mmCIF file of C-alpha atoms in Angstrom:
data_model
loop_
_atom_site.group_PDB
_atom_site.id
_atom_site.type_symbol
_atom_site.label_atom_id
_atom_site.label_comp_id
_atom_site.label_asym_id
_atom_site.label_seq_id
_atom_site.Cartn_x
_atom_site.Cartn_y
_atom_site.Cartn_z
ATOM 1 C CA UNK I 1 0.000 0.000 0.000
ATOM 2 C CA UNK I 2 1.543 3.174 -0.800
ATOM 3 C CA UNK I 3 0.241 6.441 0.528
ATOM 4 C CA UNK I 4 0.604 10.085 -0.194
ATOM 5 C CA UNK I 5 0.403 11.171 3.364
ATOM 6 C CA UNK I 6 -0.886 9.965 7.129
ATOM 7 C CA UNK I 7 -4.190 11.642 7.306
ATOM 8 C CA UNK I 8 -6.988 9.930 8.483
ATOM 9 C CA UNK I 9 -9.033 10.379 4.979
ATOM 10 C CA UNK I 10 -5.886 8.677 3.178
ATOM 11 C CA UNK I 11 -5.079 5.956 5.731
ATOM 12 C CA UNK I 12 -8.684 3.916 4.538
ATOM 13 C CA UNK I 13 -8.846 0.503 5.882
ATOM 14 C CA UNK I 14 -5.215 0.316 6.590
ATOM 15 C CA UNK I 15 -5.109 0.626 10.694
ATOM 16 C CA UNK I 16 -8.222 -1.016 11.047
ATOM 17 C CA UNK I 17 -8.878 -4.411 12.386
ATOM 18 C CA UNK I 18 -10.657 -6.953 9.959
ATOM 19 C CA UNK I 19 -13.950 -7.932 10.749
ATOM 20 C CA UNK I 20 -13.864 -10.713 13.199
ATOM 21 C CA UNK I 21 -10.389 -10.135 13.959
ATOM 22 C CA UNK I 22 -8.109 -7.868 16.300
ATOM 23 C CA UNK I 23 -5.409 -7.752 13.035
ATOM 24 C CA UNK I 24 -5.632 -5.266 10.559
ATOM 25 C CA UNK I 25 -7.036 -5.969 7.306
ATOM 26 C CA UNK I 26 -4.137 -5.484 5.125
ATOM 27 C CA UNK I 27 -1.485 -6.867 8.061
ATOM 28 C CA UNK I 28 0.509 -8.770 5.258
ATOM 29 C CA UNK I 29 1.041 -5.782 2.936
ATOM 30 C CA UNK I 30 4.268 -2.947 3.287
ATOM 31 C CA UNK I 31 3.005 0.348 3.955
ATOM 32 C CA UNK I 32 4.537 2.525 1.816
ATOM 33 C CA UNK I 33 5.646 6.078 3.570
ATOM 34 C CA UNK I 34 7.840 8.903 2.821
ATOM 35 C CA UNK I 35 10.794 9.512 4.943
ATOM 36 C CA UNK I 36 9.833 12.584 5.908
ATOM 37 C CA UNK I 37 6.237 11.755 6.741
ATOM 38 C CA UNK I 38 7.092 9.278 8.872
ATOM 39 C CA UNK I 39 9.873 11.457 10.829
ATOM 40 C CA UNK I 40 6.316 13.347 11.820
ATOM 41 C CA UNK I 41 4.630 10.600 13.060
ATOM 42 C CA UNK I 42 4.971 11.500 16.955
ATOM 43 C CA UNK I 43 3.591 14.926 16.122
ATOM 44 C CA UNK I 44 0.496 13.336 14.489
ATOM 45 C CA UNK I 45 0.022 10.969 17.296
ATOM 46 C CA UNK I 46 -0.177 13.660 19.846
ATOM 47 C CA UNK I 47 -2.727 15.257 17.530
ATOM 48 C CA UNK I 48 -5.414 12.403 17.605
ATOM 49 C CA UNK I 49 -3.955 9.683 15.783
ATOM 50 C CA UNK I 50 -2.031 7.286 18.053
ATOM 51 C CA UNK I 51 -4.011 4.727 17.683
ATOM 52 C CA UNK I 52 -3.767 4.770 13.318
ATOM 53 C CA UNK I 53 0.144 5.137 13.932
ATOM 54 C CA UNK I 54 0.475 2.436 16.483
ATOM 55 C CA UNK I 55 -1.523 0.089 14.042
ATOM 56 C CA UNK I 56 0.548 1.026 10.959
ATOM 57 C CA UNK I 57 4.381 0.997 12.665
ATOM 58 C CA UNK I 58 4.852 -2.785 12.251
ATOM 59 C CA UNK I 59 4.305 -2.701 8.497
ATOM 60 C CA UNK I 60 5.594 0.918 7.474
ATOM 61 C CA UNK I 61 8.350 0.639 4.903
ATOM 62 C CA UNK I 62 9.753 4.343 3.723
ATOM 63 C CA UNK I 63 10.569 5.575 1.088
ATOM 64 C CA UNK I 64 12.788 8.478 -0.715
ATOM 65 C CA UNK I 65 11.778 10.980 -3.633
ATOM 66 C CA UNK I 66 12.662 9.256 -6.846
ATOM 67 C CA UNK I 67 12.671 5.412 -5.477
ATOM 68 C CA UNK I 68 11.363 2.703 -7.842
ATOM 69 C CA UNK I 69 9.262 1.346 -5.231
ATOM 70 C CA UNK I 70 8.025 -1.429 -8.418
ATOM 71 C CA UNK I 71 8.890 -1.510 -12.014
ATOM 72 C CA UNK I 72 7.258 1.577 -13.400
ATOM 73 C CA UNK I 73 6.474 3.440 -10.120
ATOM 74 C CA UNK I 74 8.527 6.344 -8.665
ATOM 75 C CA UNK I 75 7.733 8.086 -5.681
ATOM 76 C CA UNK I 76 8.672 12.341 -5.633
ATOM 77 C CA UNK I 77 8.310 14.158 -2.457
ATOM 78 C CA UNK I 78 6.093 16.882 -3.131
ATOM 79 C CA UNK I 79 5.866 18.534 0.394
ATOM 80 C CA UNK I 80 3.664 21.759 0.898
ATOM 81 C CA UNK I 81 0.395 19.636 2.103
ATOM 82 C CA UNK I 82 2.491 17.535 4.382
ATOM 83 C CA UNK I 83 5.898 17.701 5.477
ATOM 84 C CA UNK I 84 6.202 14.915 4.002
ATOM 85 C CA UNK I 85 3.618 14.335 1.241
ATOM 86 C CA UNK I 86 4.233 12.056 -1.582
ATOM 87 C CA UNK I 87 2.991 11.892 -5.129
ATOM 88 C CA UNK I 88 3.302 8.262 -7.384
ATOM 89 C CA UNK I 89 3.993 8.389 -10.951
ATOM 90 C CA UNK I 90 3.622 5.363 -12.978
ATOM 91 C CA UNK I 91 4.850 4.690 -16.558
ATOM 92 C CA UNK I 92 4.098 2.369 -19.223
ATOM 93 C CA UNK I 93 3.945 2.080 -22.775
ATOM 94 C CA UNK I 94 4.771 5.812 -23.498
ATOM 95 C CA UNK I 95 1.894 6.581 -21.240
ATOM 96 C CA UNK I 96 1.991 8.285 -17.502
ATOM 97 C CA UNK I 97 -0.183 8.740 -14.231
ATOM 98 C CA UNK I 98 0.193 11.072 -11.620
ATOM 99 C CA UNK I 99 -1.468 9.792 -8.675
ATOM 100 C CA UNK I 100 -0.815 13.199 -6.590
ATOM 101 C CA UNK I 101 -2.955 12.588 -3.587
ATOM 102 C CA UNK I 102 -3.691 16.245 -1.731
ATOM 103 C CA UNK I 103 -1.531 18.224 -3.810
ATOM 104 C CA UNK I 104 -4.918 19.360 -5.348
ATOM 105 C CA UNK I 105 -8.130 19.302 -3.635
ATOM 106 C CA UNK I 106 -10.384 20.306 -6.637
ATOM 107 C CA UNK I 107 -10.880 20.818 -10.256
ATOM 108 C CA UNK I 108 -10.875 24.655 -9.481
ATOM 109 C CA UNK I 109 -7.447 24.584 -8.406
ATOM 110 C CA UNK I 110 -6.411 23.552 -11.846
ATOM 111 C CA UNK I 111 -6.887 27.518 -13.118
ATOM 112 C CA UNK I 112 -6.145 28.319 -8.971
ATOM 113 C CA UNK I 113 -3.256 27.237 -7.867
ATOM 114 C CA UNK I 114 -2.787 29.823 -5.472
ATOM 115 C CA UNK I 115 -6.273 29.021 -3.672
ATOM 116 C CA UNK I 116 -4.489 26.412 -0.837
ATOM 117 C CA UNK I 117 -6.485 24.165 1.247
ATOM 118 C CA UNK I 118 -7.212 25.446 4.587
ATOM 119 C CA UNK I 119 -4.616 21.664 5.996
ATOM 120 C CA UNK I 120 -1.709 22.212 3.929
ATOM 121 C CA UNK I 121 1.156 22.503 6.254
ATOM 122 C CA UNK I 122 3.079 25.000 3.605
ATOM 123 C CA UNK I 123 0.688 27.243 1.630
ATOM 124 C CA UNK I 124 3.242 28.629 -0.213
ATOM 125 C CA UNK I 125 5.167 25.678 -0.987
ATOM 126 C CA UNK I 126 1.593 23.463 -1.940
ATOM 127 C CA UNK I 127 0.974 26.858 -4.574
ATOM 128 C CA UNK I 128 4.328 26.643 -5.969
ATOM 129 C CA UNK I 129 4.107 22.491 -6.862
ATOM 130 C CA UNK I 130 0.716 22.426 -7.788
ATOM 131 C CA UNK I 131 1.608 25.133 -10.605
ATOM 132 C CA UNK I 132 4.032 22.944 -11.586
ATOM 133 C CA UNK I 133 2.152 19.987 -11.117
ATOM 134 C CA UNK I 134 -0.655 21.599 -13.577
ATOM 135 C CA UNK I 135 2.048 22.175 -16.748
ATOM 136 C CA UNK I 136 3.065 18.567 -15.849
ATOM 137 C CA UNK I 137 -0.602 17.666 -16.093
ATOM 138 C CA UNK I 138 -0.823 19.410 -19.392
ATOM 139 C CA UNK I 139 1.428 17.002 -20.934
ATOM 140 C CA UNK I 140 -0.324 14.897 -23.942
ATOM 141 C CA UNK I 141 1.074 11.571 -22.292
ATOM 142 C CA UNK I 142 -0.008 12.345 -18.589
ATOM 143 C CA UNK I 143 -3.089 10.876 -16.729
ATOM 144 C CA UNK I 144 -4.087 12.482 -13.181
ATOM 145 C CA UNK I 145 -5.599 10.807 -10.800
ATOM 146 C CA UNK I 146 -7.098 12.849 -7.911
ATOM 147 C CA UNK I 147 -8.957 11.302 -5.343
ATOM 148 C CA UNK I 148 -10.654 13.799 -4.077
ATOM 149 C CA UNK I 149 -12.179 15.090 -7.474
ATOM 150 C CA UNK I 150 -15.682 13.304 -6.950
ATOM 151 C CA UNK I 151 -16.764 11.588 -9.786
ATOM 152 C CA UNK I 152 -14.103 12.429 -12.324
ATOM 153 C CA UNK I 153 -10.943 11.311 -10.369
ATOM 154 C CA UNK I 154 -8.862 10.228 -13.803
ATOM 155 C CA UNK I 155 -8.367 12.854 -16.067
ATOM 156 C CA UNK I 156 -5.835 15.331 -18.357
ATOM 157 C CA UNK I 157 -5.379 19.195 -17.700
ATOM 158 C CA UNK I 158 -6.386 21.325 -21.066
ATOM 159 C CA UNK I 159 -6.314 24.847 -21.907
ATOM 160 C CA UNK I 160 -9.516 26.246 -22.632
ATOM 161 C CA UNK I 161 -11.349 29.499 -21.968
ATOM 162 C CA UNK I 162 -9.237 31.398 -19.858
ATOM 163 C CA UNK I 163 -6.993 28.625 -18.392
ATOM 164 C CA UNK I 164 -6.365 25.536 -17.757
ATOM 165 C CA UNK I 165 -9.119 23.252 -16.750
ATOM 166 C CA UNK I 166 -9.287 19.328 -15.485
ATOM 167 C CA UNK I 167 -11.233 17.332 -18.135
ATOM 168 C CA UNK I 168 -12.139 13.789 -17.542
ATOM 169 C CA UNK I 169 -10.716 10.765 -19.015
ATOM 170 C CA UNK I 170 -12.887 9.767 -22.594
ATOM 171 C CA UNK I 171 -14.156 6.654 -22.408
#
């Protein structure tokens, strides 16, 4: 399991036990964690979430910006939301994905990068990577994924209008 950062919206069904059980569901699997996330972790458990970070320890594996952490997936450290925040980018076949977690909360940020969620930890370092994030998005050969853009999580960054603007994937 690989995750962009430790809050509790990105942590799923990691930490929790599986039904019937008093082991967590995915107790086999690494959990993939930045470096420099993970050097936070005793400031997030005196903020709430002892009990996620206690659960997670045993399997937490970290990683670095630009480790293969499989054939065709890099991490990059993209802090600003996070001290530590972590984007995944995954090639094949000429094609790439951006799976870039919090770095954007919405479609509108797309045309706003400036407009920072009222979480990240840097506002002026989240502004600065997601305007580079968007040109990266802009790309013909790159695929976003965002998972908190509702119903259109997968899609390419075009310019239109004004500015740029998220479009979904084409079926």
């Amino acid at each position: 399991m690989a995750f962009t950062h430790l809050h509790p919206d990105h942590l799923g069904w990691a930490w929790h036990p599986a039904p019937g059980g008093d082991r967590p569901a995915f107790a086999h699997a690494d959990h993939l964690v930045s470096e420099a996330e993970w050097a936070q972790r005793d400031t997030l458990a005196a903020h709430g979430m002892r009990e996620e970070i206690t659960a997670l320890a045993a399997r937490v594996r970290t990683v670095r910006d630009g480790q293969e952490i499989f054939p065709g997936v890099r991490v990059r450290i993209t802090a600003g939301h996070t001290a530590g925040h972590a984007e995944y980018v995954i090639t094949s076949g000429g094609q790439r994905l951006i799976a870039f977690g919090d770095a954007l909360h919405s479609p509108i940020q797309i045309d706003r990068p400036e407009w920072s969620c009222v979480v990240d930890h840097d506002p002026v370092r989240s502004a600065d990577h997601r305007r580079a994030l968007v040109a990266e998005l802009e790309r013909p050969d790159t695929i976003g994924f965002g998972i908190h853009f509702a119903d259109v999580v997968f899609g390419r960054v075009r310019r239109d209008g004004d500015g740029p603007a998220w479009r979904p994937l084409d079926d």
